[in-house]
mmCIF file of C-alpha atoms in Angstrom:
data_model
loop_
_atom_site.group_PDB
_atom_site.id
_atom_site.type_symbol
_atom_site.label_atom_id
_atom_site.label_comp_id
_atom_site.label_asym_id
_atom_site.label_seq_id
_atom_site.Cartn_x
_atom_site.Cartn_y
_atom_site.Cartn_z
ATOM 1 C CA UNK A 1 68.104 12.989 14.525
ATOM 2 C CA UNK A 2 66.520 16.228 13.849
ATOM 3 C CA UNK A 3 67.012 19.410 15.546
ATOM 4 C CA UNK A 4 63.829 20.798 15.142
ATOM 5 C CA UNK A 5 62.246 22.123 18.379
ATOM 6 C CA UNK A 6 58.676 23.593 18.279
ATOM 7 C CA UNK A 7 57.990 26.430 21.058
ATOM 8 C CA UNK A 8 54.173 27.659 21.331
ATOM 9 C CA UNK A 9 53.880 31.438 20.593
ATOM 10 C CA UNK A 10 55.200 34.113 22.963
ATOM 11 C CA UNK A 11 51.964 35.769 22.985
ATOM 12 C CA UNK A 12 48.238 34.267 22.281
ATOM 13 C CA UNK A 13 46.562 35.052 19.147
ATOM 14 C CA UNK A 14 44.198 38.260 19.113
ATOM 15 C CA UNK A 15 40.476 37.559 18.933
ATOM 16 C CA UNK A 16 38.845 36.940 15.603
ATOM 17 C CA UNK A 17 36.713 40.718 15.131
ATOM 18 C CA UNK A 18 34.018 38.331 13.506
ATOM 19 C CA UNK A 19 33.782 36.621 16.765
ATOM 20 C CA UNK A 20 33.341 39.131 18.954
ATOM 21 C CA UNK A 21 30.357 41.193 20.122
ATOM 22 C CA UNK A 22 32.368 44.712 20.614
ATOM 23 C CA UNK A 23 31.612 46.150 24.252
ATOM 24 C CA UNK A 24 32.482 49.944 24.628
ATOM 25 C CA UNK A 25 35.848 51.677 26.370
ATOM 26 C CA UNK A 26 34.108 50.185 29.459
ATOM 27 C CA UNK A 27 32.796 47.057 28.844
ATOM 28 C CA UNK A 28 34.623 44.120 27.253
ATOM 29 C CA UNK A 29 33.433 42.436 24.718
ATOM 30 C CA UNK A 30 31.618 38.669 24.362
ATOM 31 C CA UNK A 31 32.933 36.204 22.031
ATOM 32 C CA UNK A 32 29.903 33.951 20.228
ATOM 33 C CA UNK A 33 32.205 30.784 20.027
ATOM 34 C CA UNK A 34 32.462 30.890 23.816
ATOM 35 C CA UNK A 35 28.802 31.344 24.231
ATOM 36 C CA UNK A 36 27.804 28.995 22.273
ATOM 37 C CA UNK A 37 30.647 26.572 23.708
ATOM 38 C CA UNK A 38 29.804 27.207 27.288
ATOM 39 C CA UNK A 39 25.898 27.487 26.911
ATOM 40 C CA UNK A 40 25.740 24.775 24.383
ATOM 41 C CA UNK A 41 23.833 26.913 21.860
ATOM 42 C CA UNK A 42 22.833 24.395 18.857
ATOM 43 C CA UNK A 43 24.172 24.751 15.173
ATOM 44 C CA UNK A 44 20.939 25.095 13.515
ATOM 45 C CA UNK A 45 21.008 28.694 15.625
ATOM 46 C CA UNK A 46 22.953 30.848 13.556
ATOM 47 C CA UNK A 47 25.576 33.480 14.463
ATOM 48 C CA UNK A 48 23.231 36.309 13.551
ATOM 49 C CA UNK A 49 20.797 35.094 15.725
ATOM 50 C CA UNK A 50 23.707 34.537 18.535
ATOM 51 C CA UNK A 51 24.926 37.936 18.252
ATOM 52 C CA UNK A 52 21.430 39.591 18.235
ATOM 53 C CA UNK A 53 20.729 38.063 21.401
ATOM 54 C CA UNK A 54 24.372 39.127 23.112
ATOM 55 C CA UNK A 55 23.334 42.231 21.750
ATOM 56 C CA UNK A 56 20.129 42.040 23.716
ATOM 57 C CA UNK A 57 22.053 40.587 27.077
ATOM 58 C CA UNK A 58 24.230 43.292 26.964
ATOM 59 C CA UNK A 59 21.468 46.148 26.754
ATOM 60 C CA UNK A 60 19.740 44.578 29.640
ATOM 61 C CA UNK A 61 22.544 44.096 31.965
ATOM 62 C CA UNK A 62 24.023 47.579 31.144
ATOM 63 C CA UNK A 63 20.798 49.234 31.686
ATOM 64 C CA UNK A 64 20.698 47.003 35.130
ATOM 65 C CA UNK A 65 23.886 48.333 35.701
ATOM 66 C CA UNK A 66 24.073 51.984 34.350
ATOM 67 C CA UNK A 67 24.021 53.498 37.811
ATOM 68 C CA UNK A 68 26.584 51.417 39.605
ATOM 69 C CA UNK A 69 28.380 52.196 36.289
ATOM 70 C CA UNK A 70 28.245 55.868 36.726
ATOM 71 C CA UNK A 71 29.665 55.965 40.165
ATOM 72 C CA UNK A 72 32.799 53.631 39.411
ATOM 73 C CA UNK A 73 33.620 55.899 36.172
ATOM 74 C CA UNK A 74 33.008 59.209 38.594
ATOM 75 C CA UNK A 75 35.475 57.537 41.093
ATOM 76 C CA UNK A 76 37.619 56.678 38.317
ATOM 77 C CA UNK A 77 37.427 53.765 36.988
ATOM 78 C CA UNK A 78 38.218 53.389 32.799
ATOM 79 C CA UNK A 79 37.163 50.121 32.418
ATOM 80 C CA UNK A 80 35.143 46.895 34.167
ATOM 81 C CA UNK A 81 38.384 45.098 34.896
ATOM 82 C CA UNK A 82 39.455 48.144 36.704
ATOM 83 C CA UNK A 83 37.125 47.631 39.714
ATOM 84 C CA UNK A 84 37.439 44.829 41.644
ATOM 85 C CA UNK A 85 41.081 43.138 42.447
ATOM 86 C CA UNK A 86 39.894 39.993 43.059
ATOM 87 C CA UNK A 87 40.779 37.724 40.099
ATOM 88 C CA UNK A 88 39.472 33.993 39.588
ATOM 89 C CA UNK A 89 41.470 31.845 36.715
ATOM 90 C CA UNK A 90 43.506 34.999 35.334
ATOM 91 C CA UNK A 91 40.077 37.410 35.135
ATOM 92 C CA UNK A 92 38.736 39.900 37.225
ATOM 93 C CA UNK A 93 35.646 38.710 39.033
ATOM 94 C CA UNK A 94 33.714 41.487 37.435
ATOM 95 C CA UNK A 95 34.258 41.102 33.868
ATOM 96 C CA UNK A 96 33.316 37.278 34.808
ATOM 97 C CA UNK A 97 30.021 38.114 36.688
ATOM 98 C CA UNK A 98 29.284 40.785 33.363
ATOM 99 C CA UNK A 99 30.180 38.072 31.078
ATOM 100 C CA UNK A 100 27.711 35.467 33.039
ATOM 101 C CA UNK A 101 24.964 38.123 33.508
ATOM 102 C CA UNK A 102 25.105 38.961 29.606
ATOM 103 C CA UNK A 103 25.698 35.205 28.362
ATOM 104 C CA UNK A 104 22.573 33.829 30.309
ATOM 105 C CA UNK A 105 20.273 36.279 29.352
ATOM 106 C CA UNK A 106 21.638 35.850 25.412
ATOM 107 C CA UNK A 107 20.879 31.956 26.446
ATOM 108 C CA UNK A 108 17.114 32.485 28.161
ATOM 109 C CA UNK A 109 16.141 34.637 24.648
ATOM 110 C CA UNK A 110 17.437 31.709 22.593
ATOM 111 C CA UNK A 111 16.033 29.138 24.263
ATOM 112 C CA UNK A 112 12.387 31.130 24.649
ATOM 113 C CA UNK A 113 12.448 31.719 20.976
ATOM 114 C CA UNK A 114 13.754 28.678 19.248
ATOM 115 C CA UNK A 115 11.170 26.429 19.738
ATOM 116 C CA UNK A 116 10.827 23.031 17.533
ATOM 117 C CA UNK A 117 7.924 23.227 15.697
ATOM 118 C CA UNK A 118 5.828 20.041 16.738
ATOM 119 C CA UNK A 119 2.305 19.656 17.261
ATOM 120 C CA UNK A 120 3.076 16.412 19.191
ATOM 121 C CA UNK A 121 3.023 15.723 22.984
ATOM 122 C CA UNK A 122 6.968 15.401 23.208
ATOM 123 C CA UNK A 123 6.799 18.973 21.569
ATOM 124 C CA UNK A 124 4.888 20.431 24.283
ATOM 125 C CA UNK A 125 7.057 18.665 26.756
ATOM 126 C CA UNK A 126 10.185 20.143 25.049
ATOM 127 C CA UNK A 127 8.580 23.528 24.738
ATOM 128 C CA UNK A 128 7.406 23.009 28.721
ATOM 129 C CA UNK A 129 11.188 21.927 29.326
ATOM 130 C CA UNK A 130 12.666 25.062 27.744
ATOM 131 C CA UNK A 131 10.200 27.570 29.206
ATOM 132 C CA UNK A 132 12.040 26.216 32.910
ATOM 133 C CA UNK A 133 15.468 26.292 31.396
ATOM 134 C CA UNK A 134 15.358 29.795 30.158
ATOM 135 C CA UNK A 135 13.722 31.385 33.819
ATOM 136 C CA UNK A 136 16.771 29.001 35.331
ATOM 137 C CA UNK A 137 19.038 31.383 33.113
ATOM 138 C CA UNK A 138 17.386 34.444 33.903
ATOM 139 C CA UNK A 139 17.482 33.941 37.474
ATOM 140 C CA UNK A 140 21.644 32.880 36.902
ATOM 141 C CA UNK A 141 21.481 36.613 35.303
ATOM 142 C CA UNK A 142 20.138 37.984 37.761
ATOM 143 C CA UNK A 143 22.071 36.916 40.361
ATOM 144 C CA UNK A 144 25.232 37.698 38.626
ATOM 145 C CA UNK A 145 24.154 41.196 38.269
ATOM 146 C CA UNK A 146 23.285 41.081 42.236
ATOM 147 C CA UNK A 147 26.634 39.748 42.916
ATOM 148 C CA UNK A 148 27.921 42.941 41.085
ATOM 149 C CA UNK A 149 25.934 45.199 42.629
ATOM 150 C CA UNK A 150 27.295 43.530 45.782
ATOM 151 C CA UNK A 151 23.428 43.114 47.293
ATOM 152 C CA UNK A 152 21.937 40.431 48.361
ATOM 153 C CA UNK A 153 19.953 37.374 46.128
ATOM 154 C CA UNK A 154 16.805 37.240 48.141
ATOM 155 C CA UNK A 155 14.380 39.487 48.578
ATOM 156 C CA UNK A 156 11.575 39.199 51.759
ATOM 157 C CA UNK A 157 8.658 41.028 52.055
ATOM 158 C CA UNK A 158 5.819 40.629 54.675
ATOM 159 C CA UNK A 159 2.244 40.452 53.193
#
Protein backbone atom coordinates (compact mmCIF):
# COMPACT_ATOMS: atom_id res chain seq x y z
CA UNK A 1 0.00 0.00 0.00
CA UNK A 2 1.04 3.47 -0.55
CA UNK A 3 1.17 6.22 1.83
CA UNK A 4 0.51 8.90 -0.32
CA UNK A 5 -2.28 11.25 0.87
CA UNK A 6 -3.33 14.23 -1.35
CA UNK A 7 -4.74 17.40 0.70
CA UNK A 8 -6.30 20.34 -1.56
CA UNK A 9 -4.38 23.65 -1.03
CA UNK A 10 -4.59 25.65 2.21
CA UNK A 11 -5.50 28.65 0.36
CA UNK A 12 -7.30 29.04 -3.28
CA UNK A 13 -5.32 30.10 -6.14
CA UNK A 14 -5.17 34.01 -6.89
CA UNK A 15 -7.06 35.18 -9.96
CA UNK A 16 -5.45 34.97 -13.35
CA UNK A 17 -4.62 39.21 -14.01
CA UNK A 18 -5.54 38.21 -17.72
CA UNK A 19 -8.89 37.29 -16.48
CA UNK A 20 -9.86 39.97 -14.71
CA UNK A 21 -11.40 43.36 -15.56
CA UNK A 22 -9.46 45.50 -12.67
CA UNK A 23 -12.14 47.61 -10.60
CA UNK A 24 -10.55 50.52 -8.53
CA UNK A 25 -9.65 50.64 -4.46
CA UNK A 26 -13.50 50.61 -4.37
CA UNK A 27 -14.85 48.45 -6.69
CA UNK A 28 -13.87 44.81 -7.22
CA UNK A 29 -13.08 43.58 -10.15
CA UNK A 30 -15.13 41.14 -12.89
CA UNK A 31 -13.62 38.06 -14.09
CA UNK A 32 -14.51 37.32 -18.11
CA UNK A 33 -14.49 33.44 -17.54
CA UNK A 34 -17.31 33.92 -15.05
CA UNK A 35 -19.20 36.14 -17.35
CA UNK A 36 -19.04 34.32 -20.00
CA UNK A 37 -19.77 31.05 -17.81
CA UNK A 38 -22.75 32.49 -16.09
CA UNK A 39 -24.20 34.56 -19.11
CA UNK A 40 -23.33 31.94 -21.59
CA UNK A 41 -21.41 34.37 -23.83
CA UNK A 42 -20.49 32.26 -27.16
CA UNK A 43 -16.81 31.43 -28.26
CA UNK A 44 -16.90 33.05 -31.53
CA UNK A 45 -17.14 36.42 -29.08
CA UNK A 46 -13.74 37.07 -28.20
CA UNK A 47 -12.19 38.21 -24.90
CA UNK A 48 -11.49 41.66 -26.28
CA UNK A 49 -14.83 42.08 -27.15
CA UNK A 50 -15.89 40.58 -23.50
CA UNK A 51 -13.76 42.90 -21.70
CA UNK A 52 -14.77 46.01 -23.77
CA UNK A 53 -18.20 45.46 -22.87
CA UNK A 54 -17.40 44.86 -18.83
CA UNK A 55 -15.62 47.86 -19.43
CA UNK A 56 -18.76 49.50 -20.67
CA UNK A 57 -21.07 47.78 -17.70
CA UNK A 58 -18.90 49.05 -15.31
CA UNK A 59 -18.93 52.83 -16.57
CA UNK A 60 -22.64 52.69 -16.61
CA UNK A 61 -23.33 51.24 -13.31
CA UNK A 62 -20.63 53.43 -11.61
CA UNK A 63 -21.95 56.49 -13.14
CA UNK A 64 -25.58 55.08 -11.86
CA UNK A 65 -24.00 54.77 -8.75
CA UNK A 66 -21.43 57.66 -8.27
CA UNK A 67 -23.60 59.47 -5.76
CA UNK A 68 -24.61 56.68 -3.45
CA UNK A 69 -20.83 56.03 -3.87
CA UNK A 70 -19.82 59.34 -2.55
CA UNK A 71 -21.82 59.21 0.59
CA UNK A 72 -20.64 55.57 1.71
CA UNK A 73 -16.81 56.70 1.09
CA UNK A 74 -17.73 60.19 3.13
CA UNK A 75 -19.18 57.90 5.92
CA UNK A 76 -16.31 55.74 5.56
CA UNK A 77 -16.48 53.13 3.71
CA UNK A 78 -12.94 51.86 1.67
CA UNK A 79 -14.41 49.48 -0.37
CA UNK A 80 -18.00 47.90 -1.83
CA UNK A 81 -17.74 44.88 0.43
CA UNK A 82 -17.47 47.25 3.26
CA UNK A 83 -21.16 48.34 3.18
CA UNK A 84 -23.62 46.02 3.68
CA UNK A 85 -23.18 42.91 6.31
CA UNK A 86 -25.45 40.85 4.81
CA UNK A 87 -23.57 38.05 2.98
CA UNK A 88 -25.24 35.38 0.53
CA UNK A 89 -22.85 32.17 -0.40
CA UNK A 90 -19.57 33.73 1.27
CA UNK A 91 -20.11 37.44 -0.61
CA UNK A 92 -21.43 40.53 0.44
CA UNK A 93 -24.78 41.23 -1.13
CA UNK A 94 -23.36 44.35 -2.63
CA UNK A 95 -20.44 43.27 -4.49
CA UNK A 96 -23.11 40.54 -5.83
CA UNK A 97 -25.84 43.11 -6.87
CA UNK A 98 -22.52 45.32 -8.55
CA UNK A 99 -21.35 42.23 -10.12
CA UNK A 100 -25.08 41.43 -11.59
CA UNK A 101 -25.72 45.12 -12.49
CA UNK A 102 -22.25 45.24 -14.46
CA UNK A 103 -22.44 41.54 -15.95
CA UNK A 104 -26.00 42.11 -17.52
CA UNK A 105 -25.38 45.21 -19.01
CA UNK A 106 -21.79 43.65 -20.50
CA UNK A 107 -24.48 40.78 -21.67
CA UNK A 108 -27.42 43.29 -23.25
CA UNK A 109 -24.27 45.14 -25.39
CA UNK A 110 -23.17 41.70 -26.59
CA UNK A 111 -26.15 40.38 -27.43
CA UNK A 112 -27.41 43.91 -29.26
CA UNK A 113 -24.26 43.89 -31.23
CA UNK A 114 -23.45 40.40 -32.26
CA UNK A 115 -25.94 39.76 -34.58
CA UNK A 116 -25.68 36.68 -37.22
CA UNK A 117 -25.53 38.00 -40.40
CA UNK A 118 -28.59 36.39 -42.32
CA UNK A 119 -30.82 37.83 -44.73
CA UNK A 120 -33.24 34.91 -44.03
CA UNK A 121 -36.53 34.85 -42.02
CA UNK A 122 -34.96 32.71 -39.08
CA UNK A 123 -32.35 35.66 -39.06
CA UNK A 124 -34.84 38.21 -38.38
CA UNK A 125 -36.45 35.97 -35.86
CA UNK A 126 -33.04 35.51 -34.11
CA UNK A 127 -32.24 39.17 -34.41
CA UNK A 128 -36.15 39.83 -33.06
CA UNK A 129 -35.25 37.16 -30.25
CA UNK A 130 -32.08 38.94 -29.12
CA UNK A 131 -33.43 42.50 -29.27
CA UNK A 132 -36.01 40.95 -26.13
CA UNK A 133 -33.16 39.16 -24.48
CA UNK A 134 -30.87 42.08 -24.20
CA UNK A 135 -33.92 44.74 -22.71
CA UNK A 136 -34.59 41.41 -20.32
CA UNK A 137 -30.84 42.08 -19.22
CA UNK A 138 -31.06 45.63 -19.00
CA UNK A 139 -34.03 45.64 -16.95
CA UNK A 140 -32.01 42.64 -14.56
CA UNK A 141 -29.38 45.73 -14.46
CA UNK A 142 -31.43 47.90 -13.55
CA UNK A 143 -32.98 46.40 -10.90
CA UNK A 144 -29.80 45.32 -9.37
CA UNK A 145 -28.67 48.81 -9.27
CA UNK A 146 -32.26 49.67 -7.57
CA UNK A 147 -31.73 47.00 -5.12
CA UNK A 148 -28.43 48.89 -4.26
CA UNK A 149 -29.72 52.02 -4.09
CA UNK A 150 -32.21 50.35 -1.73
CA UNK A 151 -35.40 52.05 -3.80
CA UNK A 152 -37.99 50.59 -5.11
CA UNK A 153 -38.36 48.60 -8.87
CA UNK A 154 -41.50 50.27 -10.03
CA UNK A 155 -42.12 53.44 -10.84
CA UNK A 156 -46.08 54.98 -11.10
CA UNK A 157 -46.99 58.01 -12.49
CA UNK A 158 -50.56 59.38 -13.14
CA UNK A 159 -51.15 60.75 -16.72
Amino acid sequence: MSGFVAQPPSNPPAPDPADQVAGDAFWPPVSISQFRDGYVIANSVTDARVRDALRGGMLHVRRELRAWKAAHVLAGATELSAIEDETIDGEPAAVLLYRRAVCSTAAADIVETHNEVSATLDGRDRAEEQKTAADELRRAATHAIRDILGVTRTTVELI
